Amino acid sequence: MLGGCRVSRRQKAEGRRQKAGGRRQKAEGRSSGRGSSELRLLWTTANALKIVTAAPADCRLLFAKGMKKLRKRRLPNRESVVRVGVDTGGTFTDFVCEIKGRLQIFKLASTPADPAQAIIAGLRRIGEITATEPANLEVVHGTTVGTNALLQRRGARTALITTKGFEDVLAIGRQARPELYNLNAIKPPPLVADQLRFGVPERVSSAGEVLEVLKETDVNRLLQKVKRARVESLAISLLFSFANPAHEQQLARALASLDIPLSISHEILPEYREYERTSTVAINAYLQPLMGTYLRRLAAPAQDAHAAVNKQRPKTKDQKPLFLRVMQSSGGSISASAAAEEPVRTILSGPAGGIVGALRAALAAGFPNIVTFDMGGTSTDVALCDGGALRMTNEANVAGLPVAVSVMDIHTVGAGGGSIARVDEGGSLRVGPESAGADPGPACYGRSLLPTVTDAHLVLGHFADGGLLGGEFKLDQARAREALKRLASDMTKAARREVSITRAAQGVLSVVNTNMERALRRISVERGYDPRGFALLPFGGAGGLHAVDLARALRIPTIVAPSAGGALSAIGVLAADVVKDQSRTVMLEVSPGLAAKLEKTFSEMENSTRTALRAEGFKEGNQRHQRSLAARYKGQSFELEIKQTIGDIAAAFHRAHQARYGYAQQGNIVEIVAARLRSTGVVKKLKQSRLPHFDGKSQAKPFTHIEVFFAGKKVRAGVYNRDELRAGAKLQAPCVVTEYSATTLIPEGVTVRVDFYGNLIIDLQQP
Amino acid sequence: MKNFDPITLEIYRALYTSVAEEMGIALRRTAFSPNIKERRDYSCAVFDSAGRVIAQGDHMPVHLGSMPMAVAAALKAVEIRSGDVVILNDPFAGGTHLPDVTLVMPVVSSQLSVVSSRKAGWNRALPPVKQLTTNNGPRTLFYVANRAHHADIGGATPGSMGLATDVYGEGVRIPPIRLVQNGELDTDLMQLILANVRGNDERRGDFQAQIGSLQTGATRLLEIVERRGALEASIYAEHLIAYSARLMRHAINSIPDGTYQAEDALDDDGIHPEPVPIRVRITIKGEQALIDFSGSAPQVDGAINAVEAITVSAVAYVFRCLLGDDVPASAGLMEPIEVIAPSGTIVNANHPASVAGGNVETSQRTVDVVFKALAQALPLRIPAASQGTMNNLTMGGIDARTGSEFSYYETVAGGMGARPGLDGSSAVHTHMTNSLNTPVEALEYAYPLRVREYRIRRGSGGKGKHCGGDGVVREIETLVPARMSLLSDRRKRGPYGLSGGAAGMTGNAKIIHEGRARRIGSKGSWQLEAGDRIRIESPGGGGHGKPD
């Protein structure tokens, strides 16, 4: 609460400054006195600051007039900009920026009804502190606006245009039902309603030849129908448009007169399988208006707000919009205008930032092979990075709808701290997917008697101070015990022997760990990776509570518990490079002339992105172009990606097939389906802040000792405060490491040290 | 044996299920025929050392319920050793219909040392591998099996789903024999099989994918045993079976005791015009259920005879739907259920009956009739009838683009029956199948065919307080001369409604030749000229409750 008071004083001060006018504020911002007083509020990563405040309620009003069309803009000079990473989460909006080589972090309470409010408030604060004009702020944003709109079906009124006879492609889908044995299963309704799906007479063959010409009269008729339908956006997806886009282009030209956002299938996803492609394009159209408005609003400069209050203030060149980029689901950032055009690429923007942040922390610590484990209240995201690289998929499914653009291969399970435990009719202990959420929340939140994972931890003494958020959020021990007592009695009945409360609590953790383990297996073992060659990187509120148990189950030898785990996503979006992905369907069999053909395709693609990246301020030396091929045995439907693009491509493919599926078919023809290019504009690397050194041979001192249950046994464990740990320190297991937004449990039998960056390196191998 | 740990039980359920799922993924991603890779017409399962199923992936209900008989038949006929893979499709020895080919492989303890030594050196801290057995010899710990529907298995008509009058006319019959022996593929046998089927390059690749999928499953199971010990793994396999049985007993117990009867019929057998009735009498007594099909029609000449495995599979499906939870799909589910299917009837046909449609059509009607009987006991839970057919369409000929044979197989979705309190879904596969469609763009790449229309057949669902889902219209043009076969039903009487809801519309099929449409029967084979089209309109689901 102390932090809250301090902040409210700050708000008042801000209010006064606003009235005083922009010019003066700028002058103040530059004065060293004020700058240093503000910087005291911004701590470094190792001692992450905890400012929790609500954004001013009148933000909306202040910023409403600041909206401008988004436009692509060349940054004058990459060196003078202040880069800011912003990640919107369910509870907090995290901000990270690099000021004078130091990484600064703070959190504001999120404003879920209008996520922009919190962001605008935070950006304004950064602008003031660093005395930077909005035009020199470069903001990279990890957003959940698209995902949430899709999950809650709050997108635009969208029309879809298809080949006549195939208007129901979205409604039929793949004709399968979602759950095999559930008589009451409901198929998610299509994003575009029946009466808004229009067919046009036209047809292109699989070879791209026009079988039926699209007539102008039909185009005009369609135009009238669409006009009458009063839609906010339009998706166009004709059969085989990737083989010959002429008809889609013809429609796009005609429909441009409506002046509403268009999503065209051969531009967004030029690949076969009409349902997956159409779904992707429809999602894009569904999100376009919303995302456009949201991003335009964010891109309007913070100073416009002041201008709106102070109407006398003349319009000057400082009213340039800030430079806004958005994290895309595949791990790089794209410009705000690109994100507004193709919002489907940002569908996993939020979790993607976390994975980039996790990978960055891991690489700094010397671990290029990691499995990330981001466990929150209701769900857990896991992903795998191999050799410092992110893994992609184009078979993702979001809110029951296929998304076939390339996204990070993230697996989400409906299990988290709030997952509810129960004994089912057959006597098995089940945990989740039902969650107590934030309201009523776990039993220990004081409003329910639902036994959850968090209650189990509390009963077992895992929260050293008996609360969350550094003890600010008190938990109700008695309620947690009562909830687990009931569970224990159900378990006693099922097992026909006495089950104690601690045994029940331990059981809840074991079962939830099994669910997590299954998720981790899915992204590792099931994709042909042996977890023993990887480090586990836990983050999110509950990651550290389960990390050691999971690492043991999967035989992962090392855990890297990152410092600033609570702001990893914001750091990730800031650290993310600018990425442009391209893919061209080539359909070539491996043959002697192949290399030359591929070379031509690749160099065409490279030339176009080289120019685009240069326009965004990336010199040749800061560009990377990574080629790869999507290949398969002729006749298969699923490709494997291979990095080798010259030489014996077939042999490389046989090896990849052998590694992934356990066999290769040497006699079969290898077919190259697509040439892919990932072009990267490398952003200036963030400095990793280092901790003050500590005598490496000594043990760190726990600030207290408590009694906790680890694996069913009561033990005396030291409690360490993460913020006080120094590089090189060793911790005595068993112990509990607490920090503001997370707790790490360290049972016996492991060694723990703190590295130079404040990460806990937990070694599970016995010395 | 009685005591188990609820936590460990849940862990094993997840572990074994993930093995079956992983096998499915491997199969789909490496298969060659669109029917497997696009439509996912396959299933994978894990069995204990006695051949009892302990886990299945959520694939095709008709496969899942009948695969245990395949493994049992393989165990009976062949002494399976480490490194063997048994192949079979004989409907009268563990199979269902000929295109569904099942592969079975043992997972043997002697392979364990191979796995652990290969991975030695990775991690010094690994817990020591638990001592496996007390006896010395290698021991079979599990069996893994998969079943895939091959788009052609020989016989008179391309796609092997035509209207033969005995099983010999339906394709190659493979009794349980070794396809792989001691780790070596029997190439002679493979050649014999491939010589008798159309599109043999595709078939060869699919068999290889099936074997690869089994290896994937075996490796994963050995890892589990290595980590947790063979003893615990087998004890908990046992517990999983008992657990499923408990859940099923609980579900049956919630059905009011009594006897419930129902009757429904297939339109005809494609040869004779008479309906082919299926009758059931269900007796619920406490935690036990007796499902008696006495009084059903004798086996018929046309290819809609079902073998017993299919009928058991249909009953298993219905009762599993009543559990309303993701129970482990183990052998225990059928423990409290007894099925009586008299020999020589449509629901338990004898050699040499033709059986192509038993699996896909008769199984659906069996489900309809069992649900209809249960609706009397559970009027607030049981849905009206769904489309009740799979609209099996096969087309084959010579692809002029390549000069090679093609064989296309597809099942067409329809309307789902209305649920008490909920409309039925439109354009979905229901009950015994859940295969996907072949995307239009995948289909036209793979075959000399062109899809002309694919849409929801609006208004075909039965009216009611809650309406049945609508069927589908799918019209396909052939670009070359082709032999087309159709096995379908619900062309004469629509899927029934319940509690006053109307029946769904019947389905129909037409051949369009030079712009003129001609209605054709529900079952048979026809010769199509280049440019001809086949149009299928699938049935709607039945309605539920009187319309307001």
mmCIF file of N, CA, C and O in Angstrom, chain A residues 31 50 122 205 213 278 354 491 543 613:
data_model
loop_
_atom_site.group_PDB
_atom_site.id
_atom_site.type_symbol
_atom_site.label_atom_id
_atom_site.label_comp_id
_atom_site.label_asym_id
_atom_site.label_seq_id
_atom_site.Cartn_x
_atom_site.Cartn_y
_atom_site.Cartn_z
ATOM 1 N N SER A 31 15.955 18.997 -16.625
ATOM 2 C CA SER A 31 16.742 19.421 -15.464
ATOM 3 C C SER A 31 17.181 18.201 -14.673
ATOM 4 O O SER A 31 16.414 17.265 -14.469
ATOM 5 N N LYS A 50 8.220 -1.850 -7.939
ATOM 6 C CA LYS A 50 6.815 -2.255 -7.891
ATOM 7 C C LYS A 50 5.940 -1.028 -7.765
ATOM 8 O O LYS A 50 5.570 -0.641 -6.666
ATOM 9 N N GLY A 122 1.669 4.864 -18.839
ATOM 10 C CA GLY A 122 3.050 4.431 -18.642
ATOM 11 C C GLY A 122 4.002 5.118 -19.600
ATOM 12 O O GLY A 122 5.102 5.529 -19.219
ATOM 13 N N SER A 205 -8.314 -23.663 -61.554
ATOM 14 C CA SER A 205 -7.949 -25.059 -61.306
ATOM 15 C C SER A 205 -6.716 -25.138 -60.411
ATOM 16 O O SER A 205 -6.079 -24.131 -60.127
ATOM 17 N N VAL A 213 -14.402 -17.524 -65.896
ATOM 18 C CA VAL A 213 -13.950 -16.144 -65.758
ATOM 19 C C VAL A 213 -14.872 -15.393 -64.805
ATOM 20 O O VAL A 213 -16.087 -15.597 -64.797
ATOM 21 N N THR A 278 -9.075 -19.917 -45.323
ATOM 22 C CA THR A 278 -10.215 -19.016 -45.176
ATOM 23 C C THR A 278 -10.403 -18.617 -43.714
ATOM 24 O O THR A 278 -10.701 -17.461 -43.409
ATOM 25 N N GLY A 354 7.048 -13.429 -23.964
ATOM 26 C CA GLY A 354 7.615 -14.156 -22.835
ATOM 27 C C GLY A 354 8.676 -15.137 -23.277
ATOM 28 O O GLY A 354 9.728 -15.277 -22.645
ATOM 29 N N MET A 491 -10.904 -38.333 -0.915
ATOM 30 C CA MET A 491 -9.855 -39.252 -1.348
ATOM 31 C C MET A 491 -9.795 -40.476 -0.443
ATOM 32 O O MET A 491 -9.543 -41.585 -0.885
ATOM 33 N N GLY A 543 5.529 -20.423 -11.948
ATOM 34 C CA GLY A 543 6.535 -21.271 -12.596
ATOM 35 C C GLY A 543 7.538 -21.864 -11.625
ATOM 36 O O GLY A 543 7.813 -23.060 -11.649
ATOM 37 N N LEU A 613 13.773 -3.380 -45.059
ATOM 38 C CA LEU A 613 14.454 -3.223 -43.774
ATOM 39 C C LEU A 613 15.307 -1.958 -43.760
ATOM 40 O O LEU A 613 15.430 -1.290 -42.743
#
